[in-house]
mmCIF file of N, CA and C in Angstrom:
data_model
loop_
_atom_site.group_PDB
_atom_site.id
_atom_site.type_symbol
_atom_site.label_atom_id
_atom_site.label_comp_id
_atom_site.label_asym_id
_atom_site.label_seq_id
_atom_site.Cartn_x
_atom_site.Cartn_y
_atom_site.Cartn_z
ATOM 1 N N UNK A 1 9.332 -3.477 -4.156
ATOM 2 C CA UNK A 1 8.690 -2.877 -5.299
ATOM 3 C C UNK A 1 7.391 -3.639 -5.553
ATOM 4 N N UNK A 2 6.527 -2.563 -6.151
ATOM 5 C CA UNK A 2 5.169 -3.720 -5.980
ATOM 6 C C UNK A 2 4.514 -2.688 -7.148
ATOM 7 N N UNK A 3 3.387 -3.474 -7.685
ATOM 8 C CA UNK A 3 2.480 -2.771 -8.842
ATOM 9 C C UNK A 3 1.289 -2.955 -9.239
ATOM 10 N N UNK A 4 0.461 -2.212 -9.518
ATOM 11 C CA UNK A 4 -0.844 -2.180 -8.859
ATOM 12 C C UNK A 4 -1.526 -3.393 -9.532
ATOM 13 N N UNK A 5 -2.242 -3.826 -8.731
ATOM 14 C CA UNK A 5 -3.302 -4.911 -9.415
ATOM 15 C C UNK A 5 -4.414 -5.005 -8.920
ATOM 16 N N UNK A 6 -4.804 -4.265 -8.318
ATOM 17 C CA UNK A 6 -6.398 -3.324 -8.552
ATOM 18 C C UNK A 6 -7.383 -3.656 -7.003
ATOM 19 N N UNK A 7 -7.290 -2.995 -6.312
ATOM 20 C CA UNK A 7 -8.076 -2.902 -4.957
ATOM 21 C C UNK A 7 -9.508 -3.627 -5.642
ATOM 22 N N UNK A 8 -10.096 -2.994 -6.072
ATOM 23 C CA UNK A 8 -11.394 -3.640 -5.991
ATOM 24 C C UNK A 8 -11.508 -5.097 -6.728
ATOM 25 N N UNK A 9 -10.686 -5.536 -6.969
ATOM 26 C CA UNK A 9 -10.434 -6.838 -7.665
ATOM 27 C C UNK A 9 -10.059 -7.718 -5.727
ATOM 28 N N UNK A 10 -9.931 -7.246 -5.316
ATOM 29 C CA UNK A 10 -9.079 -7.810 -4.080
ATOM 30 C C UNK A 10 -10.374 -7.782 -2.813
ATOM 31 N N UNK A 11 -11.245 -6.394 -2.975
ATOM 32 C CA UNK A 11 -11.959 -6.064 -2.280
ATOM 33 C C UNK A 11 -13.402 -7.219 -2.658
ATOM 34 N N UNK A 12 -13.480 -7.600 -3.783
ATOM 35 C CA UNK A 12 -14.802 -8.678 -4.553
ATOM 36 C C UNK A 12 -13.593 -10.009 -4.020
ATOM 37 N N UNK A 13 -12.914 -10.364 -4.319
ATOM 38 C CA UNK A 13 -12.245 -11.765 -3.476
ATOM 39 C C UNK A 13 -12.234 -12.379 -2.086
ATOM 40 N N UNK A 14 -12.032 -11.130 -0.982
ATOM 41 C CA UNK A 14 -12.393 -10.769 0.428
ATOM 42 C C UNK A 14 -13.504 -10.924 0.404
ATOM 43 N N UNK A 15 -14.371 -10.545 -0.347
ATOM 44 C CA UNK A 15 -15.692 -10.904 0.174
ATOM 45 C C UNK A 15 -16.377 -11.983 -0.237
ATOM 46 N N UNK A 16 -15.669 -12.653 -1.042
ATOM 47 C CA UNK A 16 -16.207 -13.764 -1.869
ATOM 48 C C UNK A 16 -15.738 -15.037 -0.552
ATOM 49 N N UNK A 17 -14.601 -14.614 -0.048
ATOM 50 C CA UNK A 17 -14.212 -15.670 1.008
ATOM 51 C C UNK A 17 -14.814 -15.233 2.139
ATOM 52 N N UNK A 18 -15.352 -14.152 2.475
ATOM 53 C CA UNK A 18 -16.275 -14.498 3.772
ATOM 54 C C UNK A 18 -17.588 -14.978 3.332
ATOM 55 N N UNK A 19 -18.170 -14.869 2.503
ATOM 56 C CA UNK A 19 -19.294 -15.457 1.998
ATOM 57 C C UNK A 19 -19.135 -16.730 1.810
ATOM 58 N N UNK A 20 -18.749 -17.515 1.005
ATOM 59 C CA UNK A 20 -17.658 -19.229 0.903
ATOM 60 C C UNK A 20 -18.023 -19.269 2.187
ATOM 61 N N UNK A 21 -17.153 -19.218 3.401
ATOM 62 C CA UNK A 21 -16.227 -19.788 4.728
ATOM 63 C C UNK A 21 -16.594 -18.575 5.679
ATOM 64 N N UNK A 22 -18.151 -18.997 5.874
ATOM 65 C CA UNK A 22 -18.730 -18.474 7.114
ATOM 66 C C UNK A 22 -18.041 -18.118 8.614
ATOM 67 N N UNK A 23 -16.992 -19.080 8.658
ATOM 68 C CA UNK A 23 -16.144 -19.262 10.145
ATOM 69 C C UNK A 23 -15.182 -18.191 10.083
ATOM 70 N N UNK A 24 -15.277 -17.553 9.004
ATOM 71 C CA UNK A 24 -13.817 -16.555 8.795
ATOM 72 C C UNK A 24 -13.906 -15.499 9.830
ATOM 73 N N UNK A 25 -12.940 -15.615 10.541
ATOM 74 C CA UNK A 25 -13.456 -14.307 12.002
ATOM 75 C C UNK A 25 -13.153 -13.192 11.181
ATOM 76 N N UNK A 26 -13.601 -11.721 11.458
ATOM 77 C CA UNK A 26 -13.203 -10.450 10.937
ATOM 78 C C UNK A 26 -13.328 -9.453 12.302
ATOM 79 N N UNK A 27 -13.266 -10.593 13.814
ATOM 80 C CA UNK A 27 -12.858 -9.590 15.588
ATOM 81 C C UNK A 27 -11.771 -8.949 15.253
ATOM 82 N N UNK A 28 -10.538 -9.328 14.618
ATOM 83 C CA UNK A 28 -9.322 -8.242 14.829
ATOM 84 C C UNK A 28 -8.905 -8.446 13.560
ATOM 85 N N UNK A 29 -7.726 -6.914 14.118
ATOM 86 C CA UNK A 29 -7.328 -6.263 12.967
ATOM 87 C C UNK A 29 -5.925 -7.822 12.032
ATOM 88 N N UNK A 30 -5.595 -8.739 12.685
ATOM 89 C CA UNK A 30 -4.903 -9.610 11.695
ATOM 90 C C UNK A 30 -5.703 -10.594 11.458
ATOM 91 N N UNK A 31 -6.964 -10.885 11.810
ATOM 92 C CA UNK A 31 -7.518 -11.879 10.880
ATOM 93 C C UNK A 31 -7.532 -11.283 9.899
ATOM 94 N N UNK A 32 -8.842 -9.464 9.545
ATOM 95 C CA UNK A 32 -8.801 -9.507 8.540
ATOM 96 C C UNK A 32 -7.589 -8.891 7.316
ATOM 97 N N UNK A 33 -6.274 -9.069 8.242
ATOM 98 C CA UNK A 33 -5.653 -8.741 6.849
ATOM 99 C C UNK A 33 -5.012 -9.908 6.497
ATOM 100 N N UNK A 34 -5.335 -11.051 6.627
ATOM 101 C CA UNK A 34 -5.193 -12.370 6.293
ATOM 102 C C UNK A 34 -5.639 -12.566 4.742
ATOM 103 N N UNK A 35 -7.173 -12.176 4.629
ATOM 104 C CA UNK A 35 -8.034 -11.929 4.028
ATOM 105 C C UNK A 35 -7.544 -11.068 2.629
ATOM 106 N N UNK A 36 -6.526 -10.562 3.102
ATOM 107 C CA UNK A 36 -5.813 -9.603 1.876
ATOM 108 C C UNK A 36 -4.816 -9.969 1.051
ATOM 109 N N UNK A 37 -4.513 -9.245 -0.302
ATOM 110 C CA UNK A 37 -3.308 -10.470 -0.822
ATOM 111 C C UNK A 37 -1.951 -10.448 0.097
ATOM 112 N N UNK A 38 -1.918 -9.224 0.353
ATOM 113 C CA UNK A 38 -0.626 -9.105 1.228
ATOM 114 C C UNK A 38 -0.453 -9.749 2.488
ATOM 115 N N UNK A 39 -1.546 -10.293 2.866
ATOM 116 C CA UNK A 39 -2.072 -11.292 4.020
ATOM 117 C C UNK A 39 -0.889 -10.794 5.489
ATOM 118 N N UNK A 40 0.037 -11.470 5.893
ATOM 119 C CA UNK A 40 0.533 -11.157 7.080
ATOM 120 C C UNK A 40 1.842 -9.943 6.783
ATOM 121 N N UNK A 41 2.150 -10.168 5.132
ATOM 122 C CA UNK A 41 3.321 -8.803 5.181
ATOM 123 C C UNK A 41 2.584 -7.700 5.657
ATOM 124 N N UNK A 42 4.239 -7.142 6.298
ATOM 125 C CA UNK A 42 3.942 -5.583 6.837
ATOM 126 C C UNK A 42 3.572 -4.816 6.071
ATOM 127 N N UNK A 43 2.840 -3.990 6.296
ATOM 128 C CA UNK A 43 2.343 -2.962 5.630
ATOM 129 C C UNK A 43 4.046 -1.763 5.061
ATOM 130 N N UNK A 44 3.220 -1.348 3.685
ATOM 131 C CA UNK A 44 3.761 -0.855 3.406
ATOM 132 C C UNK A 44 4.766 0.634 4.128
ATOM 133 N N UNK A 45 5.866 1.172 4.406
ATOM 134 C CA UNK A 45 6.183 2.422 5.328
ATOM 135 C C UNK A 45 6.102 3.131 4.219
ATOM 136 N N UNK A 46 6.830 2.955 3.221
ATOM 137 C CA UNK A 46 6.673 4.299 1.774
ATOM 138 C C UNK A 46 6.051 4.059 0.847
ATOM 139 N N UNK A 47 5.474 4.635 -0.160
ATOM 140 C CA UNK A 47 4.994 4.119 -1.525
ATOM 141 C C UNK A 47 5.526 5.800 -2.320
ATOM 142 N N UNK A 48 6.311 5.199 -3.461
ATOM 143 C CA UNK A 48 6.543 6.739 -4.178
ATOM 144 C C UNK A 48 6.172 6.096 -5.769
ATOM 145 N N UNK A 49 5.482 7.196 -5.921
ATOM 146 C CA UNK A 49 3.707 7.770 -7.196
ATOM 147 C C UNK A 49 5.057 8.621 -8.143
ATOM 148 N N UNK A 50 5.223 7.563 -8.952
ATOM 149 C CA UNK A 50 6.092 8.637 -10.395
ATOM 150 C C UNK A 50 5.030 9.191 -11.093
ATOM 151 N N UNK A 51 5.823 9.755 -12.028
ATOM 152 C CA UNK A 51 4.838 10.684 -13.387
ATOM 153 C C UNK A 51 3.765 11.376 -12.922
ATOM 154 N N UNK A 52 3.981 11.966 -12.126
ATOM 155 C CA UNK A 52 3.304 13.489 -12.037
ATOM 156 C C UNK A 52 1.638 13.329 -10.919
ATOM 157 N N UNK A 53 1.429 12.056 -11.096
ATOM 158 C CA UNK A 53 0.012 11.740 -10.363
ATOM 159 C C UNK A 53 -0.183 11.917 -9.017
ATOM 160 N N UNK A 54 -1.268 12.449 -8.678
ATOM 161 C CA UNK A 54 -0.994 12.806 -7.407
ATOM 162 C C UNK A 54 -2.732 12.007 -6.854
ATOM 163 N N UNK A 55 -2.532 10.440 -6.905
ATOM 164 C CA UNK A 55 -3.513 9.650 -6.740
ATOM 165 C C UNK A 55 -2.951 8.352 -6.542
ATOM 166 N N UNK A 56 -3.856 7.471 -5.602
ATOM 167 C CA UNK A 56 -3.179 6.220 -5.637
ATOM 168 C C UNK A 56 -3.551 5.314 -6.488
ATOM 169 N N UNK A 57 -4.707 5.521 -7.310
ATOM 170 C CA UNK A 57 -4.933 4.708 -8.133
ATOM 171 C C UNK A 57 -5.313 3.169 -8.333
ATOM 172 N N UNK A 58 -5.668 3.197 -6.834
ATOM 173 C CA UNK A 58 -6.507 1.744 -6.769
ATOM 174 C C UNK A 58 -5.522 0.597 -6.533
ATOM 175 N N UNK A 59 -4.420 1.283 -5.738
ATOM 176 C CA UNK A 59 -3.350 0.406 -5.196
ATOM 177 C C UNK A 59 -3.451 -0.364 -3.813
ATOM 178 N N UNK A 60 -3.385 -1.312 -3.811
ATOM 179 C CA UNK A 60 -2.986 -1.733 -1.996
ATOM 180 C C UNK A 60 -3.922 -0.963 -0.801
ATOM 181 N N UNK A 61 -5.073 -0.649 -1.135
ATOM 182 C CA UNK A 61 -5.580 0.606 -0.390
ATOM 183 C C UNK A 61 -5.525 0.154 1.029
ATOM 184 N N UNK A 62 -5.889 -1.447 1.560
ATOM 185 C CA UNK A 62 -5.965 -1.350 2.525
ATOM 186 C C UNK A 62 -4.769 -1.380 3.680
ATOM 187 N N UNK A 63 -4.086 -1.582 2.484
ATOM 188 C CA UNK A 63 -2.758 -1.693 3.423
ATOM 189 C C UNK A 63 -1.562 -0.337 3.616
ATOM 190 N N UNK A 64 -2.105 0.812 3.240
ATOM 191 C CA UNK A 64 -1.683 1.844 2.986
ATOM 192 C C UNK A 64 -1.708 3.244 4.022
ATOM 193 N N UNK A 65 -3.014 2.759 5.262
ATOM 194 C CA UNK A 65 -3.398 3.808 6.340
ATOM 195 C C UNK A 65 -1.941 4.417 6.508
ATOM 196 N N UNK A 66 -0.855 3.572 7.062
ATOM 197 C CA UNK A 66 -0.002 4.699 7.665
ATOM 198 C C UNK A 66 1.206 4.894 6.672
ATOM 199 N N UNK A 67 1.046 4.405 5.653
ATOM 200 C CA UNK A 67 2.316 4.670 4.718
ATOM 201 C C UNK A 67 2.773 5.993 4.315
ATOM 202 N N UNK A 68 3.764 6.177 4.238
ATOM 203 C CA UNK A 68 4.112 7.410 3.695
ATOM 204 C C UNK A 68 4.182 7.935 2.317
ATOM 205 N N UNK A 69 3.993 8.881 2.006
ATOM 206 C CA UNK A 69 3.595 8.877 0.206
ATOM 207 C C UNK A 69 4.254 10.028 -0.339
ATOM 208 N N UNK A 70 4.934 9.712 -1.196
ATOM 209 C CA UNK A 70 6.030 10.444 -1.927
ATOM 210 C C UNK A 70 5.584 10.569 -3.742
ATOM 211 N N UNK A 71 4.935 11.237 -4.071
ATOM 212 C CA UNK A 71 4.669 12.059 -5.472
ATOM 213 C C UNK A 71 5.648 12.782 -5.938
ATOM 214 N N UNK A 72 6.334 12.096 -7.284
ATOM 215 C CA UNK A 72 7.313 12.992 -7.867
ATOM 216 C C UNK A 72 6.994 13.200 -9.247
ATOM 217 N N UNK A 73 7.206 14.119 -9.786
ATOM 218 C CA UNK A 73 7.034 13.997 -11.717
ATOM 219 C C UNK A 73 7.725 12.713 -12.191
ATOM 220 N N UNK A 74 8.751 12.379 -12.213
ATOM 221 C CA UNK A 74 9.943 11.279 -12.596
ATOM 222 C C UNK A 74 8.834 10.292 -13.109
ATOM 223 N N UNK A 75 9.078 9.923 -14.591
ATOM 224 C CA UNK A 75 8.680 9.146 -15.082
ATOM 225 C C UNK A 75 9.081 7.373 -14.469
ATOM 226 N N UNK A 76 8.471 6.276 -14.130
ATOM 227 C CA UNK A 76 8.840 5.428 -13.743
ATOM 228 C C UNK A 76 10.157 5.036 -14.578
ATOM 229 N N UNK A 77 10.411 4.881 -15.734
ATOM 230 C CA UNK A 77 11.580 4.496 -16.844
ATOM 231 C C UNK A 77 12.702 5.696 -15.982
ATOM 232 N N UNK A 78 12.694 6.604 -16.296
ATOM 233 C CA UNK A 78 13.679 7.766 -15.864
ATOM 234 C C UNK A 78 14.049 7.423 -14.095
ATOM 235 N N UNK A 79 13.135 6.761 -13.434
ATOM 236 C CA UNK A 79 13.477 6.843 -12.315
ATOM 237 C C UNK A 79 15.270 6.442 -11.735
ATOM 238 N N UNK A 80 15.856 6.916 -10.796
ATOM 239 C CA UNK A 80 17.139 6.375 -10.606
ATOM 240 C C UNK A 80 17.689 6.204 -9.337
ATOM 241 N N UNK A 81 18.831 6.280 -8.790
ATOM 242 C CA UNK A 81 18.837 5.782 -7.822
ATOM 243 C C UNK A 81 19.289 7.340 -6.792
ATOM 244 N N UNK A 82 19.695 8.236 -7.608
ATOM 245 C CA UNK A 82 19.806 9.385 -6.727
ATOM 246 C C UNK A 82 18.594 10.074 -5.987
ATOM 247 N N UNK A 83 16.947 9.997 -7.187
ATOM 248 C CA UNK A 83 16.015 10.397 -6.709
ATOM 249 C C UNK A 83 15.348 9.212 -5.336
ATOM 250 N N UNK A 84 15.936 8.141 -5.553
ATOM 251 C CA UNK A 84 15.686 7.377 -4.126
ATOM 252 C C UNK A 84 15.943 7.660 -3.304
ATOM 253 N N UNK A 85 17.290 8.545 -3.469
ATOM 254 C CA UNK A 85 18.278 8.421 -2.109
ATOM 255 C C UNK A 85 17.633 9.604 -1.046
ATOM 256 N N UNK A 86 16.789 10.946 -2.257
ATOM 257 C CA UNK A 86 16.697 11.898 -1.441
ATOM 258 C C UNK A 86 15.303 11.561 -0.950
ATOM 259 N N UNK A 87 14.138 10.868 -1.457
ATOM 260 C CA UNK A 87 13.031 10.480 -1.268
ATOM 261 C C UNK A 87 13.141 9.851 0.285
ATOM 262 N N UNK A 88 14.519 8.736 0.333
ATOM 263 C CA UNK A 88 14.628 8.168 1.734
ATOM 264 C C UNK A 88 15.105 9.075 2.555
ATOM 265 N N UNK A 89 15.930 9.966 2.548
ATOM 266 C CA UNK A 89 16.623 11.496 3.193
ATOM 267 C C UNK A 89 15.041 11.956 3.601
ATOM 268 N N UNK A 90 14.157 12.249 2.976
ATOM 269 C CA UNK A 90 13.189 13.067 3.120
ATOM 270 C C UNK A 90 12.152 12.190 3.675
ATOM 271 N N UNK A 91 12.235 10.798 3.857
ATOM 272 C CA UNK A 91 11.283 10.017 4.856
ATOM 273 C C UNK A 91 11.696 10.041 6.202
ATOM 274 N N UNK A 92 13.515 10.240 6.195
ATOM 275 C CA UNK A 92 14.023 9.689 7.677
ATOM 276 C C UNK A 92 13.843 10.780 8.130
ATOM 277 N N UNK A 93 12.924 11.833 7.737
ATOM 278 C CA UNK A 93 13.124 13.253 8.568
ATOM 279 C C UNK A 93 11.470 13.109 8.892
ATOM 280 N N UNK A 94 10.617 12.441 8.271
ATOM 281 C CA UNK A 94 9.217 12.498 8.678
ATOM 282 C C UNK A 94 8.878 12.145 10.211
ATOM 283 N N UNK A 95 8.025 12.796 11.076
ATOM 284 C CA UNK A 95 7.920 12.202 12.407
ATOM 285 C C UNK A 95 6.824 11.442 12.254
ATOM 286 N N UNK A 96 6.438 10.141 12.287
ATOM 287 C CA UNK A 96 5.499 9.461 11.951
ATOM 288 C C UNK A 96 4.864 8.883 13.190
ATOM 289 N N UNK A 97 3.511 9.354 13.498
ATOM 290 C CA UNK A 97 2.837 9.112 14.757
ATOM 291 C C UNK A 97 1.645 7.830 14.744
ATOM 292 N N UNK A 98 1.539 7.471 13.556
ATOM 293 C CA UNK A 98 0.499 6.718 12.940
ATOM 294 C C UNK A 98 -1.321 6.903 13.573
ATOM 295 N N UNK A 99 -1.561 7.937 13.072
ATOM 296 C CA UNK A 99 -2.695 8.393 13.381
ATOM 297 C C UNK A 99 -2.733 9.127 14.867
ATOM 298 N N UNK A 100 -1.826 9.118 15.439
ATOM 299 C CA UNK A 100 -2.060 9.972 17.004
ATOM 300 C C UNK A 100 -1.616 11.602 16.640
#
């Protein structure tokens, strides 16, 4: 479970440390997600958007390319564990190619 604390707050920090610490490589794709708060965790596979929004809202952006995204009305408070169950039912059926 995770909650937003604001991409562009993250995106001005990243750049504040390549500016600082000139040596910071940005050749491949795990230096720069070093650089990120989520630094070496895996990227997210699901993210599910309660209360009706159908936006990410300045979440985790960079770590989000291949995640899967699940928008439901369900207020976060109301949320429960049956609407999980079918949300995961309805991921294990996704064929996920990650961009191919």
């Amino acid at each position: 479970m995770a909650f937003n604390y604001g991409f562009k707050d993250e995106i001005k920090q990243v750049l504040h440390k390549i500016i600082k610490d000139k040596k910071i490589s940005i050749n491949d794709d795990e230096s720069i997600k070093k650089l990120f708060f989520l630094g070496n965790i895996p990227d997210p596979d699901l993210l599910i958007r309660t209360g009706g929004n159908n936006r990410l809202s300045n979440f985790i952006m960079f770590n989000l390319t291949y995640t899967e995204i699940f928008f439901i009305q369900t207020l976060w408070p109301d949320f429960n564990n049956n609407e999980l169950l079918k949300i995961i039912n309805n991921y294990n059926i996704v064929s996920r190619r990650y961009g191919l």
